[in-house]
XYZ file of C-alpha atoms in Angstrom:
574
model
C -2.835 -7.099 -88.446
C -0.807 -4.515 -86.573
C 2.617 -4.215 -88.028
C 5.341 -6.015 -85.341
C 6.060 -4.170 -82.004
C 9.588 -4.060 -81.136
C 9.520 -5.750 -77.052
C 12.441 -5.574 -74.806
C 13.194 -8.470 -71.850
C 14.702 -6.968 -69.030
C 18.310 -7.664 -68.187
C 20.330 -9.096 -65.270
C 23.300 -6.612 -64.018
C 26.624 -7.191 -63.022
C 28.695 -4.641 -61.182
C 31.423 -5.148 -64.026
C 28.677 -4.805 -66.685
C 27.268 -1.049 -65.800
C 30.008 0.705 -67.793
C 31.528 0.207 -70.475
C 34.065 -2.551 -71.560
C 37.498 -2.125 -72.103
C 37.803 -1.774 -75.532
C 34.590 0.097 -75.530
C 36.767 2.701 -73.285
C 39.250 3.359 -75.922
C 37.091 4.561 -78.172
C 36.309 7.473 -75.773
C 39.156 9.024 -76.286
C 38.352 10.595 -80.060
C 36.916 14.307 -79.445
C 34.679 15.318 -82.271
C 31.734 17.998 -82.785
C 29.631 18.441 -79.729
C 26.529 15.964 -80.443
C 23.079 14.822 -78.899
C 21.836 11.397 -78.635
C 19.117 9.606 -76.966
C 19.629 6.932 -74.561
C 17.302 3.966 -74.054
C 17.929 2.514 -70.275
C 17.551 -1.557 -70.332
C 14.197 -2.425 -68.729
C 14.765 -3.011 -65.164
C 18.267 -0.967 -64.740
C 18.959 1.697 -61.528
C 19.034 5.034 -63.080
C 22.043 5.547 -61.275
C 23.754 2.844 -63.392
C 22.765 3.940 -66.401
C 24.122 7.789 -65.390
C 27.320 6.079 -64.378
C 27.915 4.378 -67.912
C 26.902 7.823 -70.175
C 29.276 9.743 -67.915
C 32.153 7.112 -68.015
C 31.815 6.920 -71.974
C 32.084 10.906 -72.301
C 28.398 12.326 -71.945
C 26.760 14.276 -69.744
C 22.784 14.072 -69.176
C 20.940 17.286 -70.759
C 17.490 16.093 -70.069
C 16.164 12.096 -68.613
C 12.981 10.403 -68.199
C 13.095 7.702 -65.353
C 9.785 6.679 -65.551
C 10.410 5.187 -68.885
C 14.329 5.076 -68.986
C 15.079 7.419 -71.527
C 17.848 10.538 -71.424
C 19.281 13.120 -73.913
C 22.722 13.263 -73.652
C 24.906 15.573 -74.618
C 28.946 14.781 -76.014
C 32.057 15.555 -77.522
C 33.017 11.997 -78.048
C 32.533 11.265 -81.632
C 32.528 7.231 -80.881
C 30.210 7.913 -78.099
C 27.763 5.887 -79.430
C 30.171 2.534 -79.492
C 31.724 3.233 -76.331
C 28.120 3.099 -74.481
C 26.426 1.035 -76.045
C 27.706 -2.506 -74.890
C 26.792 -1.392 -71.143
C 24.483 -3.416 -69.593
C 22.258 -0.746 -68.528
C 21.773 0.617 -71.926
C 19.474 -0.725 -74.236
C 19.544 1.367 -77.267
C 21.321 4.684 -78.728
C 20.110 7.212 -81.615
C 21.466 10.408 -82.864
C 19.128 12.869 -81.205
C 17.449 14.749 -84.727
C 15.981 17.783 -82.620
C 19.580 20.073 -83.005
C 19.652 22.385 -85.367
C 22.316 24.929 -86.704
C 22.421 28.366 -87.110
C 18.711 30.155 -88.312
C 18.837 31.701 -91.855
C 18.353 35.444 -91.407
C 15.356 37.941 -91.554
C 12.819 34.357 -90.681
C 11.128 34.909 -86.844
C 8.076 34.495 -85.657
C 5.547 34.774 -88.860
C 7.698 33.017 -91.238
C 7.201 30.453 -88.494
C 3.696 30.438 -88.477
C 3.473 30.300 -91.998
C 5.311 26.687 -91.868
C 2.085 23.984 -92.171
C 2.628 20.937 -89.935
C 2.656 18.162 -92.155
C -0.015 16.228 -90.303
C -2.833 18.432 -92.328
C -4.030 17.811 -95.912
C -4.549 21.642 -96.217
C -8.035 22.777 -97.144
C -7.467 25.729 -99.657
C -7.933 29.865 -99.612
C -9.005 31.941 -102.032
C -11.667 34.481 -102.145
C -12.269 36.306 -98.897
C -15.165 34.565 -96.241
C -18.619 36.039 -95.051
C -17.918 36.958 -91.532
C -20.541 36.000 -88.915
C -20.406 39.638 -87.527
C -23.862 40.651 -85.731
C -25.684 37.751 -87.591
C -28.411 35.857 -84.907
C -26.976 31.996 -84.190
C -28.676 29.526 -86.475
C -28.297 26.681 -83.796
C -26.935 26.157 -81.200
C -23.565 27.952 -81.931
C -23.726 30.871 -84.540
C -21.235 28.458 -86.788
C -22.585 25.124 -86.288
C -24.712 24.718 -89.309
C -20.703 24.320 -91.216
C -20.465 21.640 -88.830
C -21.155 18.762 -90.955
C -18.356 16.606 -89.304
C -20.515 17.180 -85.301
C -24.488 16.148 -87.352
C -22.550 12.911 -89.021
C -21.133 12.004 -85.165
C -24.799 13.659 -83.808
C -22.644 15.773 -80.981
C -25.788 18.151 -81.370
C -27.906 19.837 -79.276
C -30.212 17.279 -80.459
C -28.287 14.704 -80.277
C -25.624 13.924 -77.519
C -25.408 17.460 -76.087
C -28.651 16.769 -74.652
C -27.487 13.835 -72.675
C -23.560 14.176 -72.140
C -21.573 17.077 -73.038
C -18.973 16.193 -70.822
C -17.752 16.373 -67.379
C -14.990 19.399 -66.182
C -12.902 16.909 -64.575
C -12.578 14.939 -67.423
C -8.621 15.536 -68.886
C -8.123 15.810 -72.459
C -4.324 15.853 -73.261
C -3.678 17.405 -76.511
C -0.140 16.303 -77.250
C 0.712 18.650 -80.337
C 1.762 21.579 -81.131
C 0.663 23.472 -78.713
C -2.678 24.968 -77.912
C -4.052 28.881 -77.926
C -5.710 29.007 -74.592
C -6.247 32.686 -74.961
C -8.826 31.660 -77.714
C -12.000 32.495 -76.560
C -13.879 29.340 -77.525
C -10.805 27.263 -75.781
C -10.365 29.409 -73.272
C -13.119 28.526 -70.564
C -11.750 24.978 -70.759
C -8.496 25.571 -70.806
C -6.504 23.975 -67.841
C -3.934 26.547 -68.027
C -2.531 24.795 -64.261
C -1.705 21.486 -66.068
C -0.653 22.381 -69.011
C 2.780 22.460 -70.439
C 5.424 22.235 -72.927
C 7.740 20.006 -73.495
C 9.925 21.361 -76.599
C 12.141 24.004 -77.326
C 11.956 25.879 -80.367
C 15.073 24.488 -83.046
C 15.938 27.369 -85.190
C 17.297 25.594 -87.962
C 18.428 22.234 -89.331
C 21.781 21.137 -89.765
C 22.083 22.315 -93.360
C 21.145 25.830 -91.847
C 17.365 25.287 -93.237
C 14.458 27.376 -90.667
C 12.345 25.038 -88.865
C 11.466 27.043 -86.263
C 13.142 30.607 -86.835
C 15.104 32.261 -84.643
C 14.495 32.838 -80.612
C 15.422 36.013 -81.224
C 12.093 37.008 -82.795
C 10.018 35.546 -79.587
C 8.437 38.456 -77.672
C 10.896 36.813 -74.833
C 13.549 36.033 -77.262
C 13.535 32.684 -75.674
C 13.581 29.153 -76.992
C 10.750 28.312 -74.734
C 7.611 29.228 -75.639
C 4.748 29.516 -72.727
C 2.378 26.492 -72.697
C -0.688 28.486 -73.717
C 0.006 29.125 -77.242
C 0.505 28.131 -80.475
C 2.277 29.170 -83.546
C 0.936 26.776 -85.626
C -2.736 26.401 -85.971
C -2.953 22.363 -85.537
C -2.724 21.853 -82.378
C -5.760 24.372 -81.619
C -7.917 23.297 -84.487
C -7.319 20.278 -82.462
C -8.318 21.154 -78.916
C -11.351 22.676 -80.474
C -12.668 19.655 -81.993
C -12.412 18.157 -78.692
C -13.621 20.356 -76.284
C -15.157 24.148 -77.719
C -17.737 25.024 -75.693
C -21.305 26.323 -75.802
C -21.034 29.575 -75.263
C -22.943 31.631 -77.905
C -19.542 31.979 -80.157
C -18.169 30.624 -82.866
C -18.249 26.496 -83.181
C -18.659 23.406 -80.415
C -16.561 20.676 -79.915
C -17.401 17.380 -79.333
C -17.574 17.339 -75.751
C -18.091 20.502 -75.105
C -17.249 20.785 -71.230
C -14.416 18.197 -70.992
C -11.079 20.243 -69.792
C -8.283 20.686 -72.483
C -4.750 20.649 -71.543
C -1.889 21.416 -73.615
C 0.868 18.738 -73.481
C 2.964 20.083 -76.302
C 5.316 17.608 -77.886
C 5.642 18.828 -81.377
C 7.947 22.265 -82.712
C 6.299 25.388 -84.311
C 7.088 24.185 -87.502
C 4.637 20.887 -87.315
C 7.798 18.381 -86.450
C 7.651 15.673 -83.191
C 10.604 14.247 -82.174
C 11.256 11.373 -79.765
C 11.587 13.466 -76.093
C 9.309 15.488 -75.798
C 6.486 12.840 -76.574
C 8.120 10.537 -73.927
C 7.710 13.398 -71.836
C 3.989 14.339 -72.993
C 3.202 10.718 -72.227
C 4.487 9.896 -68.574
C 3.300 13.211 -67.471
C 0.008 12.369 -68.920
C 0.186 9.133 -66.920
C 0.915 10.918 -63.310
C -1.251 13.757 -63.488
C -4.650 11.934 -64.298
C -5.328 12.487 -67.896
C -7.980 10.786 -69.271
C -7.562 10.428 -72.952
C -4.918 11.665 -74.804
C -4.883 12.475 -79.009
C -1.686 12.370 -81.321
C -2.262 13.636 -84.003
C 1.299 13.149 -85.858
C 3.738 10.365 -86.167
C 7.336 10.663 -84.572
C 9.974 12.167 -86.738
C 12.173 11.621 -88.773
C 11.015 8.110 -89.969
C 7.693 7.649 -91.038
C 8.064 4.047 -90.496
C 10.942 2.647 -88.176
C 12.674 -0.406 -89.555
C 15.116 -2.467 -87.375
C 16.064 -4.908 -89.853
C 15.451 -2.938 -93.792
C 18.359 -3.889 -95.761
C 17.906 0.044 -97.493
C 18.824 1.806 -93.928
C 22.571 1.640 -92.596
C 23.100 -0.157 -89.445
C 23.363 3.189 -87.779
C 19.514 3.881 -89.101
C 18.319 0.910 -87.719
C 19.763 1.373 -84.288
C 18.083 4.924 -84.634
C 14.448 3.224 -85.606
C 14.793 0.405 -82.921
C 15.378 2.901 -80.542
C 12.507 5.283 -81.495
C 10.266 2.114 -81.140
C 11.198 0.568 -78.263
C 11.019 4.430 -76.287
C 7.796 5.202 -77.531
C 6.312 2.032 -76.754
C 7.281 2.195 -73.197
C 6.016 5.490 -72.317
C 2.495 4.783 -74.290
C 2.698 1.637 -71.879
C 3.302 3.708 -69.224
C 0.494 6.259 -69.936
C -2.172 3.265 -70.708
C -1.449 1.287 -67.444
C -2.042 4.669 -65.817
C -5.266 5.119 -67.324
C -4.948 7.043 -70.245
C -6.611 6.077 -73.455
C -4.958 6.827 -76.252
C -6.398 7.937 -79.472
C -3.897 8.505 -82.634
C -4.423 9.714 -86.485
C -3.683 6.624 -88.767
C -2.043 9.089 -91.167
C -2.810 10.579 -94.286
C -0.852 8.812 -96.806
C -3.380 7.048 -98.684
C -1.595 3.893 -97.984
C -2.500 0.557 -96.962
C -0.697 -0.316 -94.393
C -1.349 -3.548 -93.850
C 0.562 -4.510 -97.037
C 4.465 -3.458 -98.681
C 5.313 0.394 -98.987
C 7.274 2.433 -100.247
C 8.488 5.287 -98.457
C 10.682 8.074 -100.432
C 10.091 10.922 -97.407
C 12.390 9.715 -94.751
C 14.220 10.990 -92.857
C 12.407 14.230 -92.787
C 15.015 16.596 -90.946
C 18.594 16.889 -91.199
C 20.365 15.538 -87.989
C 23.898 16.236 -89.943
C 24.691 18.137 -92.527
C 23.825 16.814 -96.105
C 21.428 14.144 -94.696
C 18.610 14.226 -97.242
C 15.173 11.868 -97.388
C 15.791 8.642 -100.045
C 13.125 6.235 -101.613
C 13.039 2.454 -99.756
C 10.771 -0.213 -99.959
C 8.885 -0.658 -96.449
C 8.175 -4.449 -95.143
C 5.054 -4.861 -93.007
C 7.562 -5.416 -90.047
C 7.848 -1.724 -90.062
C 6.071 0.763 -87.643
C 4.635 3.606 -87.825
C 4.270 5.647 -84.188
C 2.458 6.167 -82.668
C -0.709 5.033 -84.673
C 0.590 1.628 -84.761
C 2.064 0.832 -81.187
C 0.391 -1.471 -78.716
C -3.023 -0.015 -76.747
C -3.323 2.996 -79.507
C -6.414 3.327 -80.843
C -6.144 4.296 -84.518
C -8.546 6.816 -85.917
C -8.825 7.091 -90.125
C -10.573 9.845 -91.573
C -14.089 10.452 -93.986
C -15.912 12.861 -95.727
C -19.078 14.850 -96.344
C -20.878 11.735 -97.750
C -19.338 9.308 -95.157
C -16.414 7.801 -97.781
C -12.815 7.601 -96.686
C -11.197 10.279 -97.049
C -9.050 10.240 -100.553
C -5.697 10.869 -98.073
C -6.296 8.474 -95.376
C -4.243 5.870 -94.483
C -5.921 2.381 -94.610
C -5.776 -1.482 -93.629
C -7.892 -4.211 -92.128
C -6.048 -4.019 -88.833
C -4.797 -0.770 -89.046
C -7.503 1.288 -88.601
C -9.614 0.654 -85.467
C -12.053 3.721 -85.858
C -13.336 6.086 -88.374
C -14.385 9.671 -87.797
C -15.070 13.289 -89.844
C -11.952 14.325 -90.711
C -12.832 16.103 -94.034
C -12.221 15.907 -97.697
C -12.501 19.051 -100.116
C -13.224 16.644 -102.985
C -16.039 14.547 -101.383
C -18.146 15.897 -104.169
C -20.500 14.827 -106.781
C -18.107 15.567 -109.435
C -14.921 15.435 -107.164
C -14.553 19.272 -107.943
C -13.015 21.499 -105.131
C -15.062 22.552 -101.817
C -13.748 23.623 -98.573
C -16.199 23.871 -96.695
C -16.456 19.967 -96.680
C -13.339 20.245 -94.518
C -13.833 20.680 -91.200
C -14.043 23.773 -88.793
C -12.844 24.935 -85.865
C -10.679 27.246 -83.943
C -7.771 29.155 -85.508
C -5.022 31.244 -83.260
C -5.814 35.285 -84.392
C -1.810 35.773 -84.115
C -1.544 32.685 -86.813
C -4.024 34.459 -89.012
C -2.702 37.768 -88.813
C 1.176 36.622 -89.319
C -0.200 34.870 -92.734
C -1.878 37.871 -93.912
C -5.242 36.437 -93.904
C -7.148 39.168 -92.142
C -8.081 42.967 -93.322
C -7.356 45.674 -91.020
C -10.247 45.626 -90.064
C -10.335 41.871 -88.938
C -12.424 40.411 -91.399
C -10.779 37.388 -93.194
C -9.327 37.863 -96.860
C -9.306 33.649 -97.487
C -12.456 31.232 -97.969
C -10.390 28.990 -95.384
C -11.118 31.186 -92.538
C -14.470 32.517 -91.220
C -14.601 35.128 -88.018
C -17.323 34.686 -85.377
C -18.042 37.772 -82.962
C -20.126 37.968 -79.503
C -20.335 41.555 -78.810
C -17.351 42.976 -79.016
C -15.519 39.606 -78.691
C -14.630 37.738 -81.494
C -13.060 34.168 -82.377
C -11.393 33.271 -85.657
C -11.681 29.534 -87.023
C -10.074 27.722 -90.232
C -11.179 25.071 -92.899
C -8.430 21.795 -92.364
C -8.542 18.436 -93.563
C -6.925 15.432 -92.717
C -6.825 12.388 -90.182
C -5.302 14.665 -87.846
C -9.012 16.063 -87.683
C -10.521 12.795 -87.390
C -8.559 11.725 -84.245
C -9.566 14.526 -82.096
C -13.392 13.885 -82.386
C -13.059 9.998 -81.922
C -11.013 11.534 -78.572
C -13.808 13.617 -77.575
C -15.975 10.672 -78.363
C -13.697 9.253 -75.647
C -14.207 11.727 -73.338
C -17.984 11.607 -73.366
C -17.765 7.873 -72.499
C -15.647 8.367 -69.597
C -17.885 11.366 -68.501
C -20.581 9.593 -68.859
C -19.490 5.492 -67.117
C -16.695 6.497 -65.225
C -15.920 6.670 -61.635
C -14.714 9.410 -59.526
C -11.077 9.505 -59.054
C -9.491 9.395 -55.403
C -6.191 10.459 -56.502
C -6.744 13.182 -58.974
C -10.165 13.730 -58.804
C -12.550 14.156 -61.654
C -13.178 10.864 -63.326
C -11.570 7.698 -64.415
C -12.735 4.430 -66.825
C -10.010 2.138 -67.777
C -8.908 2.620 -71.295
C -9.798 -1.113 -72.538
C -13.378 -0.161 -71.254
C -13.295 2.932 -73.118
C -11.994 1.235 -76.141
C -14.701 -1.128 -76.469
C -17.377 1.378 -75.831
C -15.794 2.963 -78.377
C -15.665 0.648 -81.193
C -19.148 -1.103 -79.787
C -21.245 1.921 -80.452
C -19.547 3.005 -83.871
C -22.082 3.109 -86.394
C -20.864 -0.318 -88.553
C -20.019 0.930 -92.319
C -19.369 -1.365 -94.923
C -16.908 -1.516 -97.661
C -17.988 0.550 -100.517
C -19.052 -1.347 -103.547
C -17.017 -2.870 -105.274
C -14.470 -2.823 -103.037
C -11.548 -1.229 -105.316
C -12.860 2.509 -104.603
C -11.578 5.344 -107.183
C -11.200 8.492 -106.383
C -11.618 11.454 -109.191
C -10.205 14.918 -107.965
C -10.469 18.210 -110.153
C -7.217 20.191 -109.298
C -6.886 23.954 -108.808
C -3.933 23.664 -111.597
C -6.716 22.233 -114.194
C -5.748 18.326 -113.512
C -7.224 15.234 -112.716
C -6.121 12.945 -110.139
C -6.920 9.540 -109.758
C -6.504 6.825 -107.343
C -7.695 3.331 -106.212
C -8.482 2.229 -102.760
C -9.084 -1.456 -101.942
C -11.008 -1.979 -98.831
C -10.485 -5.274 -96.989
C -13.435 -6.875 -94.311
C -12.701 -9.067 -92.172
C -16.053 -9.279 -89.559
C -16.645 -7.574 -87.615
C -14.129 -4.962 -88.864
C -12.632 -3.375 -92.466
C -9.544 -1.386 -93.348
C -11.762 1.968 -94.281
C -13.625 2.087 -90.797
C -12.683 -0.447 -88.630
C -15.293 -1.398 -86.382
C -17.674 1.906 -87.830
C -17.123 5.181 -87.598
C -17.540 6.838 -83.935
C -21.066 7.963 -82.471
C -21.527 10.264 -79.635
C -24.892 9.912 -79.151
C -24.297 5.954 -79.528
C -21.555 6.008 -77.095
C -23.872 7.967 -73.706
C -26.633 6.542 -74.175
């Protein structure tokens, strides 16, 4: 079952009750370091209420969400936090973990984009790649024979391309890190209108560690970077799984004229935090996007606890809040019309039973805050993958195994799709190409070193496609995070295909619980492998061997590898 979702009543206001109480009030009176926290408005308060109680306990409002009730507020109160919180109109409080300090020197904007998000089990480099230079296409696109992950799903041009490869006004929201729409096999699908981003860069954590590097190095030495790129890589290997077209270059995505826009949520250096998703979400909701994909989980807490006996009382107001937030604006989205698609993670955990999680929290909100082992109940969530109307995507290999990585759980997972796994061999020796491909930013590639001067890749990870004198660079990943976005394009082709025009937004519109059950209803079932304690041998670079054991639950028609099957494309149009 899905672990328990945190649900909030509504409450009934008083006029005494919308600020704070008297002995609430005396705690305002304590200056202290200028701090951010999030606000959670209760369910049913006036905005104007709510503003009324932050600015009568000492804060001012940097940033708010009404839609969903959620504000970042800024203070100098160091008992802010008590002095708002028995307000009626506020719900919930955390210490805001997106502030930084001040950015170690001589780190800007390639030391940034040689930061991995930590959503990707990284394929491997090595030896320098053939380039596709001048070489005729094989297929339909000149790279799509290294498309295993598309012939396992059959988007092909034998398979679904011939029947549905998507409709323009279909809206894919890629909420990530952001999106290069100056690629040129994202580029002719690239809402560039829609798009935008929702973060600002965070130079450094509070210990003075680079996340992000400093603004200063930014062509526009600002914090905000334009909603067409991305100094990353995921996000764009992302949007290309989705939506790359047929053009003659490079690879194709999975619906290969479905619209991509770039709702960026998460910071150059791979983290998400709590706002900017909110944000990603509701906007999502009021502009018409059909299916969004999240391909991370919201930091710093891999799971959020409200009641673990290991986290200070402080912590669990902070994971409370995170779930309650995120849960309302993926309500908000879904009741809207979005469906939402999410990577179940790739911790090569079962979620389903006990945990134990030594990686949280991830990022230093205050100086000295480091990560610490605790044991994880199965009241804990993980979010997005487990909140209420996701759809939760885990991730296989070449041979159609789970992935060694992916997270797991009869209940958990709702979907399985190509995600890759290096090690999906015979003798569990290394291969990257049984990762998966697809579109890789040129400024990424050059800031990591991984091209000769004369453009050809120096790495086995990356392979360089050319039309004429245009050419496209794409990269090897792995990881669930790969999975999600081609169960989302899967996604797309079903509401290209069944849906309805839209009189508000135009292009098209399905409701998400129709999409969903298209969606699972035409995955291709897949058992549990035999037995159903799966090891998994894996020959290390260093000269090791790892092992690990898997145990796959079923419970008809479902399992905790696959779910209901892994996704179809060809299934799902026709």
């Amino acid at each position: 079952m899905k672990r328990v979702i945190i649900t909030v009543a509504a409450a009934a206001l008083t006029a005494a009750a919308l600020v704070p109480s008297a002995q609430a009030r005396r705690a305002i009176a304590e200056p202290g370091a200028e701090a951010e926290y999030v606000v959670l408005y209760t369910e049913g308060a006036r905005p104007a209420d709510a503003q009324r109680a932050i600015r009568a306990a000492g804060g001012s409002i940097l940033k708010e969400n009404a839609a969903v009730g959620v504000a970042t507020v800024k203070t100098a109160n160091a008992r802010f936090a008590e002095a708002v919180r028995d307000a009626a109109p506020i719900d919930d409080i955390a210490h805001n973990r997106s502030i930084g300090g001040v950015p170690a020197a001589g780190r800007g904007a390639a030391g940034r984009a040689a930061v991995q998000s930590r959503a990707v089990e990284k394929a491997g480099d090595g030896a320098p790649a053939a380039s596709t230079f001048g070489r005729p296409a094989p297929a339909a696109e000149p790279l799509s024979e290294l498309q295993w992950d598309m012939k396992r799903i059959h988007a092909t041009v034998d398979g679904s391309y011939r029947h549905q490869q998507g409709d323009p006004g279909v809206l894919v929201g890629v909420v990530d890190t952001g999106v290069d729409g100056s690629h040129p096999d994202i580029a002719p699908n690239f809402n560039r209108e829609l798009s935008r981003n929702f973060t600002v860069d965070i130079p450094a954590d509070a210990d003075g560690k680079v996340i992000d590097g400093p603004c200063e190095a930014e062509p526009d030495r600002s914090c905000d970077d334009p909603a067409d790129v991305d100094e990353n890589e995921h996000g764009t290997h992302v949007a290309s799984s989705i939506a790359s077209p047929l053009n003659g270059l490079g690879t194709a995505g999975v619906a290969p004229r479905v619209s991509i826009v770039n709702l960026r949520a998460g910071q150059d250096s791979g983290f998400f935090f709590l706002q900017p998703s909110i944000d990603a979400l509701t906007y999502a909701g009021d502009v018409g996007i059909d299916v969004v994909n999240m391909s991370y989980y919201i930091d710093p807490w891999l799971f959020n606890c409200d009641d673990n006996p290991a986290d200070s009382p402080a912590y669990r107001q902070e994971q409370a809040t995170v779930v309650k937030a995120m849960q309302r604006a993926l309500t908000y989205a879904h009741s809207r019309g979005v469906t939402l698609v999410s990577a179940a993670g790739n911790g090569a955990s079962d979620y389903t039973g006990e945990l134990v999680d030594a990686s949280s929290p991830d990022f230093a909100g205050v100086p000295g805050e480091k990560p610490y082992s605790r044991t994880i109940p199965t009241s804990c969530v993980s979010m997005p993958s487990e909140g209420e109307h996701v759809i939760s995507v885990s991730s296989t290999g070449i041979s159609g195994r789970k992935a060694y990585y992916s997270d797991y759980g009869d209940g958990h997972v709702d979907v399985a799709a190509p995600g890759g796994d290096v090690y999906d061999t015979a003798a569990g020796d290394r291969d990257v190409t049984r990762a998966t491909l697809a579109a890789y930013p040129r400024s990424v590639a050059e800031a990591r070193g991984q091209l000769d001067p004369d453009g050809a890749p120096n790495v086995t990870n990356v392979v360089r496609s050319c039309k004429g004198a245009v050419c496209g660079y794409y990269a090897y990943l792995q990881g669930t995070s790969m999975a999600s976005p081609r169960a989302a394009g899967v996604a797309a082709l079903i509401v290209s295909e069944y849906g309805r025009r839209d009189p508000v937004h135009g292009g098209k519109k399905l409701p998400p619980a129709v999409v969903e059950t298209v969606l699972k209803g035409t995955a291709t079932r897949t058992a549990c492998p035999t037995p159903a304690a799966h090891t998994y041998t894996r020959h290390l670079p260093d000269g090791t061997t790892a092992t690990s054991t898997h145990t796959c639950e079923r419970s008809a028609p479902h399992n905790g590898f696959y779910g209901y099957g892994i996704v179809d494309a060809l299934r799902a149009v026709r």
